[in-house]
Coordinates of C-alpha atoms and ligand atoms in Angstrom, one line a residue:
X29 CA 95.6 52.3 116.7
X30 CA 92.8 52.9 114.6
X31 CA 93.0 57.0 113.0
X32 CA 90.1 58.6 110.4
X33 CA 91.6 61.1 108.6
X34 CA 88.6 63.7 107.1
X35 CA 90.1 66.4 103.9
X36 CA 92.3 64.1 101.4
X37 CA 94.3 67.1 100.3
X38 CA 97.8 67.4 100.0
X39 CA 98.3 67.5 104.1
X40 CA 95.7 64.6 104.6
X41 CA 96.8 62.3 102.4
X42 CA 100.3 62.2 103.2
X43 CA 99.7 62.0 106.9
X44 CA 97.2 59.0 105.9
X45 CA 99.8 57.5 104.0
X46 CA 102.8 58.0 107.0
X47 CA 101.0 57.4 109.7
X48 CA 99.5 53.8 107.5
X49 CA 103.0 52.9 107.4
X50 CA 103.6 53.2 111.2
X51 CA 101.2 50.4 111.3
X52 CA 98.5 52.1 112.6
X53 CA 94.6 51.1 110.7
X54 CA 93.7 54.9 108.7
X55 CA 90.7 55.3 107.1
X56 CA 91.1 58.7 104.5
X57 CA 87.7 60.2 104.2
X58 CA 86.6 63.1 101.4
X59 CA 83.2 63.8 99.8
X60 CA 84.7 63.6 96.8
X61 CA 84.2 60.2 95.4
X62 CA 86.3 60.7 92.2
X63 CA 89.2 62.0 94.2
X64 CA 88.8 58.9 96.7
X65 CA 88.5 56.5 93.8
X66 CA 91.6 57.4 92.6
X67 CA 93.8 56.8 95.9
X68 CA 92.2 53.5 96.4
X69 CA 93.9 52.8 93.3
X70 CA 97.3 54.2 94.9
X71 CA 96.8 57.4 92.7
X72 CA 97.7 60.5 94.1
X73 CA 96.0 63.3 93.1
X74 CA 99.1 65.6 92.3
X75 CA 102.6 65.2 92.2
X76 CA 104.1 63.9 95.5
X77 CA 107.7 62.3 94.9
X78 CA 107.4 58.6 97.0
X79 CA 103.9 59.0 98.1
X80 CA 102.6 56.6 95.1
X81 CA 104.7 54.1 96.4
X82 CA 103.7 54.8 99.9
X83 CA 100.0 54.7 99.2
X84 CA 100.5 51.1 97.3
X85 CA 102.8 49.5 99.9
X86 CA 100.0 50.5 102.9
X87 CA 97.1 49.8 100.9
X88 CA 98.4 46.3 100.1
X89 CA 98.9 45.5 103.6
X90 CA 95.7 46.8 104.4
X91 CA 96.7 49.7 106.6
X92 CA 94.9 52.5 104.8
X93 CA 91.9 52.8 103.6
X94 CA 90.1 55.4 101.9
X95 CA 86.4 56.2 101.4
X96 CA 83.3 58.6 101.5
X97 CA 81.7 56.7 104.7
X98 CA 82.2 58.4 107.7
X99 CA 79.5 55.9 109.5
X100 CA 82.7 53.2 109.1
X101 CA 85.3 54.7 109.9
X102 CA 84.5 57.3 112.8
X103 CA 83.0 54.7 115.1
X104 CA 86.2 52.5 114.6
X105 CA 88.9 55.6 115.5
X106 CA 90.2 56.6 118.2
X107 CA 91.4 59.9 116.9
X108 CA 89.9 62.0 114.0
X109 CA 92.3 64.5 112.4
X110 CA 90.6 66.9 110.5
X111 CA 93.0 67.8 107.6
X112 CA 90.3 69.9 105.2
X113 CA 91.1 72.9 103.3
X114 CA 90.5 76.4 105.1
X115 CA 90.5 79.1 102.1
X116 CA 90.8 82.4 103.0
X117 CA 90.1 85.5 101.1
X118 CA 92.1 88.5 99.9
X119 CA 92.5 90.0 103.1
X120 CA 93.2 87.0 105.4
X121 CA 89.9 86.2 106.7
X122 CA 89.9 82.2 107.5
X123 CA 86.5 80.4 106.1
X124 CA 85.8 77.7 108.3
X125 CA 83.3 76.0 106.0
X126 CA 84.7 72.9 105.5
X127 CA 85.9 72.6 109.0
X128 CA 82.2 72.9 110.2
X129 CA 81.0 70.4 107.3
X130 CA 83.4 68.0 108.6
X131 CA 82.4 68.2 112.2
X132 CA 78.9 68.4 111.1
X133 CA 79.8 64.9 109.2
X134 CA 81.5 63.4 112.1
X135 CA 79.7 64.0 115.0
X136 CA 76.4 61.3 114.3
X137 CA 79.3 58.9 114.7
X138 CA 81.6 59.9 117.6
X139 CA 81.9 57.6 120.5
X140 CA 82.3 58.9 123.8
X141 CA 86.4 60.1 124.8
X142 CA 87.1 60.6 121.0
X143 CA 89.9 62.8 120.1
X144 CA 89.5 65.1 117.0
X145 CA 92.6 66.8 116.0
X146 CA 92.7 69.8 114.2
X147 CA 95.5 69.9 111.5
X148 CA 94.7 72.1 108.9
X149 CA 95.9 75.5 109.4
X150 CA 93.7 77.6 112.0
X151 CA 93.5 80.8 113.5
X152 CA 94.4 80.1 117.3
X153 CA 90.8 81.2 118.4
X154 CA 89.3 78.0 115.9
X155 CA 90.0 75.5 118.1
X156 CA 86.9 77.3 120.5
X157 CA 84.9 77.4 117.8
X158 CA 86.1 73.7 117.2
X159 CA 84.3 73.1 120.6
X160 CA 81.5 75.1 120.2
X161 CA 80.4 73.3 117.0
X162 CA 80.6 70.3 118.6
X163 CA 78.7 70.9 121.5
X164 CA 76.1 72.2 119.2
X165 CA 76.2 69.3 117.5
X166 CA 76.6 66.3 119.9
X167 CA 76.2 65.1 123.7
X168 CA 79.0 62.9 122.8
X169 CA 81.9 63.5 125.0
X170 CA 85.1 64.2 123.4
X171 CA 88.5 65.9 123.1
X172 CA 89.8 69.0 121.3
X173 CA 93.4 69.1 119.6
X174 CA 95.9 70.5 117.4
X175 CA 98.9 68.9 115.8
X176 CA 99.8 71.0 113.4
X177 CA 101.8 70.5 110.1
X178 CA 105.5 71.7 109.3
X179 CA 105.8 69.6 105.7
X180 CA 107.1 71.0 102.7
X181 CA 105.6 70.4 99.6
X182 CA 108.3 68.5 97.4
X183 CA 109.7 66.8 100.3
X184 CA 106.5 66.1 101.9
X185 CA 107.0 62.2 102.4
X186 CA 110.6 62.6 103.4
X187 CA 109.4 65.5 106.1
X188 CA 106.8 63.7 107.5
X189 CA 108.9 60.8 108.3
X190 CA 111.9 63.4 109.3
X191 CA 110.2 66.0 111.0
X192 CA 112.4 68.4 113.0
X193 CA 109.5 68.8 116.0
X194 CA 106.0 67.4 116.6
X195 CA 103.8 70.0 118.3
X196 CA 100.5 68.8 120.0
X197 CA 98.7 71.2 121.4
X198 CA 96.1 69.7 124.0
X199 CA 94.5 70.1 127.5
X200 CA 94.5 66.8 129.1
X201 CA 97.2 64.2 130.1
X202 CA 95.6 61.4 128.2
X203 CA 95.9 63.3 125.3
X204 CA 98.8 64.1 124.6
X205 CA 99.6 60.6 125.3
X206 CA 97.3 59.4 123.1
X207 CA 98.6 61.8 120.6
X208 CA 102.3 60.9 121.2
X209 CA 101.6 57.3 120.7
X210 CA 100.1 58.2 117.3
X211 CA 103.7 59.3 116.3
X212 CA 105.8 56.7 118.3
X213 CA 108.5 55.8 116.0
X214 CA 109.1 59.3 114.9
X215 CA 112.3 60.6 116.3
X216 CA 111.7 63.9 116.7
X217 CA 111.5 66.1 120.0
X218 CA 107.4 66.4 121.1
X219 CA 106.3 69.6 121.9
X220 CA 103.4 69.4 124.1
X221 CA 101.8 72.9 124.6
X222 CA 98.2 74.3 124.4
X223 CA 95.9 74.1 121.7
X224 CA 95.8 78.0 121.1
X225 CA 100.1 77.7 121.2
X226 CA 100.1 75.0 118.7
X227 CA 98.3 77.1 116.5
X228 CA 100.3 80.2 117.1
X229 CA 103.5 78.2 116.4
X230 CA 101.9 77.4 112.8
X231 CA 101.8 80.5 111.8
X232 CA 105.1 81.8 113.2
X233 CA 107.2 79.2 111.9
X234 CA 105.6 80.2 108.4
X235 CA 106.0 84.3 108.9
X236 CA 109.4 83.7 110.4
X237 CA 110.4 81.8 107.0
X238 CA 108.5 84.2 105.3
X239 CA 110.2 87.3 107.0
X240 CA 113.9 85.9 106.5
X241 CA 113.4 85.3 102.6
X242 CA 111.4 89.0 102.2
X243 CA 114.7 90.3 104.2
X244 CA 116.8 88.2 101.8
X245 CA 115.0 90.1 98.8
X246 CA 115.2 93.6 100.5
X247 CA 118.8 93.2 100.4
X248 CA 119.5 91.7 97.6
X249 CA 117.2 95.0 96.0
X250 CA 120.3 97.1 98.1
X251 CA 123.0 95.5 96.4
X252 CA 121.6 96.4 93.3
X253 CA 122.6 100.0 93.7
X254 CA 125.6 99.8 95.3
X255 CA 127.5 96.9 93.8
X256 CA 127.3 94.3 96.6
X257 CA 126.9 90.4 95.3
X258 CA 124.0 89.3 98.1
X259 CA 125.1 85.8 97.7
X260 CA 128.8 87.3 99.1
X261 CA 126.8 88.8 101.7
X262 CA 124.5 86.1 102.6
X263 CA 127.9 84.4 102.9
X264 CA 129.6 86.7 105.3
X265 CA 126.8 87.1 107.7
X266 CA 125.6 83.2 108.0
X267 CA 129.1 82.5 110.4
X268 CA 127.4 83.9 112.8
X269 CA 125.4 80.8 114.4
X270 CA 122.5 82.8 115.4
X271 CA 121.9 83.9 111.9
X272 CA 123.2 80.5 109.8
X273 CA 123.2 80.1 105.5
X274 CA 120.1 77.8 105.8
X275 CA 117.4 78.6 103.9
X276 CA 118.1 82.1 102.7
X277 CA 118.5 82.5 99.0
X278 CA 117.1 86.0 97.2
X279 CA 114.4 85.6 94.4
X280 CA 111.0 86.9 93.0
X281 CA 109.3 86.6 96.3
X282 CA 107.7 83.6 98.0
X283 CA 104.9 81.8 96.8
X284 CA 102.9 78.6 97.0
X285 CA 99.2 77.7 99.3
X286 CA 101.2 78.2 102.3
X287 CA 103.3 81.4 102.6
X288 CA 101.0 84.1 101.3
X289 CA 98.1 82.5 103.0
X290 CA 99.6 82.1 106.5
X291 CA 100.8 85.4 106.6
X292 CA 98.0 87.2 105.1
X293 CA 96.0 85.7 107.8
X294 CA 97.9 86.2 110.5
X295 CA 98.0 90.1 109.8
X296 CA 94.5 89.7 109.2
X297 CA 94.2 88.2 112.7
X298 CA 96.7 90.6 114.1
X299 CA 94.0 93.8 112.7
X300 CA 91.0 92.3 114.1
X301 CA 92.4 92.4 117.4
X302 CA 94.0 95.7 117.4
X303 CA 97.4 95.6 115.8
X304 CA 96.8 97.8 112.7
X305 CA 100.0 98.0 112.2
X306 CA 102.1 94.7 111.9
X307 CA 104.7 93.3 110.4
X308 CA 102.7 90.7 108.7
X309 CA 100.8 93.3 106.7
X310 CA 104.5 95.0 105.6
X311 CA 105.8 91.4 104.4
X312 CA 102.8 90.4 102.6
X313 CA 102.4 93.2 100.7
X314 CA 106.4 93.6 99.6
X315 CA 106.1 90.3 98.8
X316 CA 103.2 90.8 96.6
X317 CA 104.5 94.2 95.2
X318 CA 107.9 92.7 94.3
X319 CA 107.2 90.5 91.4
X320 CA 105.7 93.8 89.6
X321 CA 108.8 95.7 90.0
X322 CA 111.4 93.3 89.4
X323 CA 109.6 92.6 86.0
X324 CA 110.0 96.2 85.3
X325 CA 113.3 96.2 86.0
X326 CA 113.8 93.8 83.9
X327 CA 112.0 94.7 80.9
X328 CA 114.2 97.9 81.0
X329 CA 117.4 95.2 81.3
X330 CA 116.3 93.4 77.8
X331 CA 114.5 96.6 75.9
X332 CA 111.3 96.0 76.4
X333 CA 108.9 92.6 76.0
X334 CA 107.3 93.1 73.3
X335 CA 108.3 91.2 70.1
X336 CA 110.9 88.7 72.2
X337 CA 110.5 85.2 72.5
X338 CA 111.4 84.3 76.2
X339 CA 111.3 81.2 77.6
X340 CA 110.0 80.4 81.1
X341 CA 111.7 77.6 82.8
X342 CA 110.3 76.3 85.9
X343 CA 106.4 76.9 86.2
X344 CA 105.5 75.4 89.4
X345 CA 106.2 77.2 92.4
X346 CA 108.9 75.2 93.8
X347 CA 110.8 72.1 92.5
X348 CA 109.4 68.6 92.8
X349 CA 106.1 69.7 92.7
X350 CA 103.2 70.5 90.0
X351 CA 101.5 73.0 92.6
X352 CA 101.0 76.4 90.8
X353 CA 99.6 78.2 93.5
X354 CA 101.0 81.7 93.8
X355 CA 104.2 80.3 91.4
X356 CA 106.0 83.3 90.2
X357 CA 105.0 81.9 86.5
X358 CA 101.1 82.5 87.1
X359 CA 101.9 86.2 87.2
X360 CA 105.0 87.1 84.8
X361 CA 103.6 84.3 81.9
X362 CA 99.8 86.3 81.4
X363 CA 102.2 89.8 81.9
X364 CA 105.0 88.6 79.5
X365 CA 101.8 87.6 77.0
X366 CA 100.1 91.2 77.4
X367 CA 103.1 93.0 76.6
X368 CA 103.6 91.5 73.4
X369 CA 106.0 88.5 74.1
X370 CA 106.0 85.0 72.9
X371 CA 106.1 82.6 75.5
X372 CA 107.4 79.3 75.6
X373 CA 106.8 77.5 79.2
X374 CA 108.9 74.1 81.0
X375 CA 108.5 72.2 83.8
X376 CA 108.9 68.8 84.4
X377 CA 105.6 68.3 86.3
X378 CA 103.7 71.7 86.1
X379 CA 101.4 73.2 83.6
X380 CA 100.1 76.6 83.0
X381 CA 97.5 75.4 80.6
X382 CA 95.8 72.8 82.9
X383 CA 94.0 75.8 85.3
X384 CA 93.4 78.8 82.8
X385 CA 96.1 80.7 83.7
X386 CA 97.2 81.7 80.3
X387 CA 94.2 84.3 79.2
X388 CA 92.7 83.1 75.4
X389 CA 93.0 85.7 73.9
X390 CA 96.8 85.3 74.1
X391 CA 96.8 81.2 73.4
X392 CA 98.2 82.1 70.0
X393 CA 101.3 83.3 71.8
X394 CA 101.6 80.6 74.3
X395 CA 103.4 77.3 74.4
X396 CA 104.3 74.4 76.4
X397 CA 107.1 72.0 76.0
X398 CA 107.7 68.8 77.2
X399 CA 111.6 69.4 76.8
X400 CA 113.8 72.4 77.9
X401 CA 116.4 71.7 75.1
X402 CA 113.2 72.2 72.7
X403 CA 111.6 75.6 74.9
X404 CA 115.1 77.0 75.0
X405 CA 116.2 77.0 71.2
X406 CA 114.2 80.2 69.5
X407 CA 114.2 82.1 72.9
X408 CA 115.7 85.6 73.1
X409 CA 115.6 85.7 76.4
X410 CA 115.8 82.1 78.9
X411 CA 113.7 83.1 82.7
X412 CA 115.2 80.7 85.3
X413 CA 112.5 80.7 87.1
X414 CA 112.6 77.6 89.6
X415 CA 115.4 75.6 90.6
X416 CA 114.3 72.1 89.6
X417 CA 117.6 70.4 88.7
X418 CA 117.0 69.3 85.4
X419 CA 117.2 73.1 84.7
X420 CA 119.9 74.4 87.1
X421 CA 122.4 71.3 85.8
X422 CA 121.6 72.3 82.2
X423 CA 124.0 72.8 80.0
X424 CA 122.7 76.0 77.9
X425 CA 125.8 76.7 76.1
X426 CA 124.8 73.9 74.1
X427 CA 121.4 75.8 72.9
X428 CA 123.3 79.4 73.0
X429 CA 122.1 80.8 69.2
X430 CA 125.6 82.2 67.8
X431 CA 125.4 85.7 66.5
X432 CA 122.2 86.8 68.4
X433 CA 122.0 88.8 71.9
X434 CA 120.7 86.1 74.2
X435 CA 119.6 87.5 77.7
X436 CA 119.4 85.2 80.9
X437 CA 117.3 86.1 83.7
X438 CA 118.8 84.1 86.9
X439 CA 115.5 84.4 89.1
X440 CA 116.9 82.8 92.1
X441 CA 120.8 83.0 91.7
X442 CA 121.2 79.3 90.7
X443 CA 123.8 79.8 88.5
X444 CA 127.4 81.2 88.2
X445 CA 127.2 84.2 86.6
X446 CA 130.8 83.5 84.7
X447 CA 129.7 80.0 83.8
X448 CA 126.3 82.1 81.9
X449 CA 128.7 84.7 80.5
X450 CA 131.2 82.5 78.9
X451 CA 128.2 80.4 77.5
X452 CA 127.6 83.8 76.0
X453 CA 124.5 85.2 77.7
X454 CA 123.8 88.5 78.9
X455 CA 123.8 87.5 83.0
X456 CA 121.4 89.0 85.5
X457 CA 120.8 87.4 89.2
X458 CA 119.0 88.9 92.1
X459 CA 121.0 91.6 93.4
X460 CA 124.1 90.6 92.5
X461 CA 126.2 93.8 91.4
X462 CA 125.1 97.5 91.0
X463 CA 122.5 97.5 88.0
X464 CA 122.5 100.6 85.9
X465 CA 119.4 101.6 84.5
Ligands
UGA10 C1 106.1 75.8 103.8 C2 107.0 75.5 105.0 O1 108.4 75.5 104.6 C3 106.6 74.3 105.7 O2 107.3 74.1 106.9 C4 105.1 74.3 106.0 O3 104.6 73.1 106.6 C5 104.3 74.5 104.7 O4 104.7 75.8 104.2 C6 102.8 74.6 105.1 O5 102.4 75.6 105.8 O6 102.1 73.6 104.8 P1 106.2 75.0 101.2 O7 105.2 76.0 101.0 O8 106.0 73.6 100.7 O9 106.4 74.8 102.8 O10 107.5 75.5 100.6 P2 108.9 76.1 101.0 O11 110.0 75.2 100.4 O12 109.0 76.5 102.4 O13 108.9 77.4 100.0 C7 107.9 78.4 100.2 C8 108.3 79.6 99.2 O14 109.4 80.3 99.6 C9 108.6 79.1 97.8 O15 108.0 80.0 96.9 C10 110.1 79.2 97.7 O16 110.6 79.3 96.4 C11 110.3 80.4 98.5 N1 111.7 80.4 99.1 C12 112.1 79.5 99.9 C13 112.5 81.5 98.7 O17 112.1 82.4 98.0 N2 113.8 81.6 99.3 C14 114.2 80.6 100.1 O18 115.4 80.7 100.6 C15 113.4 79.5 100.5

């Protein structure tokens, strides 16, 4: 089967490069001709682990393609998945701009019975205005879909070829086949539903992930005054099957393009259709409240900022990734800088420095390392920020400065708290034991 995939993002490129590999013709379509340029050279344009290789293997055997030409590559597919970015603003309001411009790019070239399948990540009343557009813009006969996507970045490759579900939301019969085909040696379960469903399941799975870490947090933030361990906790209550110890550890709140945004628009979309008050509001803004207060608390834990060296280990805002979006670091490294601190900042794939993060007039006071060993070794206080394993297999006794009072700040409980104490830090997790302040 022959597919056009329009957005080369971080969602469109990997399904162009999975779906190449299935043996199916794609053709990976973006305006932007440096971008596209790149990945016909099997470059990807951030850090994906496998997809290089993936992107060289299918274009050597001639399964993907990418360019800027829609007039190619539309007439030839059978199914256009539109994969382009859908910002939305502060208070969850979806921009469809890109959506439209691709449909708007599209549509000269559709041929009749088409199917164009919505997978970026759209409010469930989009895929109407999906159709709408379109019948504005064409007498062309065609279908509206929605596959949406349940990859995380990091593991994207593996997910894609593992997923747990694929959803297709569609109207027709011929459809869903079509759509089914599309994913044929996937062995996953197919959920075929509506197109307004498949939406809504986006966004739930995301708030439902989003909900159990924010619950995750609040309790761990109980612990802390009562002299429960949350990790015992988590423990105890994940025997029972319904609850489970999957995906459940405490930290500085979620972060990355997906978390924040889903939720913030689904409360948005919950408001503009009555629900005032929702639980999507409540979790987004704990979540965005909590890195503030936990930096509090723990500028009261180490005396204050100002004057300390501390080193921040793990900007990106997961492991395996250089994505910075909403990573804890793009808040607490400027905050850490305006309260006086030196900052020294590792990651094996991420920078602060590449996107302006790090305000100039605090450059002096800023700096990147390409080694942890080498950000670790003046630092008063080590931030354990993300848990790439190159940093939670560390061996920091081996950089523990004899003499001095050494503070480590376990952000997401990677550690054992004995294993930091007899390497002679000053240990504090995420709501592990009553903290006195
Ligand atoms: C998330 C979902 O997990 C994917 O299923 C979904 O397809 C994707 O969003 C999307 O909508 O495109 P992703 O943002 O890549 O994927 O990352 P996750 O691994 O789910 O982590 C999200 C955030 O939650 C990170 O900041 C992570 O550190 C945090 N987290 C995760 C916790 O704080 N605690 C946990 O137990 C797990």
């Amino acid at each position: 089967m022959t597919i056009s995939i329009i957005g080369t993002g971080f969602v469109g490129v990997v399904s162009a490069a999975v779906f190449a590999s299935f043996g199916h013709t794609v053709y990976g379509i973006d305006i932007d001709e440096k971008k596209i340029r790149m990945l016909q050279k099997a470059q990807p344009p951030f850090y994906e682990p496998n997809l290089a290789e993936l992107l060289r293997e299918t274009q050597q055997s001639n399964q993907l393609h990418f360019t800027t030409d829609y007039s190619v590559a539309i007439p030839q597919s059978e199914i256009c998945i539109i994969a382009v970015g859908t910002p939305s603003g502060k208070d969850g309001s979806v921009d469809l701009t890109y959506v439209d411009a691709a449909l708007t790019s599209l549509a000269e070239y559709l041929v009749p019975n088409q199917i164009i399948a919505i997978k970026s990540t759209v409010p469930p009343h989009a895929v109407d205005h999906v159709k709408s557009k379109l019948s504005e813009l064409t007498k062309t006969p065609c279908y509206v879909a929605t596959i949406p996507e349940f990859l995380r970045e990091g593991s994207a490759v593996y997910d894609t070829l593992h997923p747990s579900r694929i959803v297709i939301g569609a109207d027709q019969p011929e459809v869903f086949a079509k759509l089914e085909q599309l994913h044929k040696p996937l062995a996953a379960p197919v959920i075929k539903i509506n197109p307004a469903s498949a939406q809504m399941s986006k966004y739930a799975a995301n708030a439902y992930l989003a909900t159990r870490i924010m619950f995750a947090n609040q309790l761990a933030d109980l612990c802390e005054t009562n002299g429960a361990d949350v990790q015992e906790v988590l423990t105890a209550i994940g025997y029972d099957p319904r609850i489970g110890s999957h995906y459940w550890y405490p930290g500085l709140g979620y972060g990355g393009s997906c978390f924040p945004k889903d939720v913030r628009e689904l409360a948005h979309y919950s408001r503009s259709v009555g629900a005032k008050h929702n639980l999507f509001n409540k979790i987004q803004d704990l979540n965005e409240e909590r890195l503030s207060q936990l930096l509090a608390s723990y500028s009261k834990w180490v005396g204050g900022w100002d004057g300390k060296t501390v080193a921040v280990l793990g900007l990106a805002f997961k492991p395996n990734t250089d994505d910075v979006r909403e990573a804890p670091s793009t808040h607490i490294v400027p905050e850490l800088l305006r309260q006086g601190a030196r900052v020294y900042g590792y990651d094996p794939e991420a920078s602060l420095l590449k996107f302006n993060i790090v305000p100039t007039e605090h450059f002096q006071q800023y700096r990147e390392f390409e080694s942890l060993a080498a950000a670790v070794q003046d630092a008063d206080i080590l931030l354990a920020l993300i848990e790439w394993p190159i940093i939670t297999s560390f061996d920091f006794g081996s950089v523990r400065k004899a003499g001095s009072k050494q503070w480590f700040i376990d952000a997401r409980n990677q550690f054992d708290p004995k294993q930091v104490q007899d390497w002679g830090f000053l240990y504090r997790g995420v709501g592990r034991g009553r903290i006195d302040q």
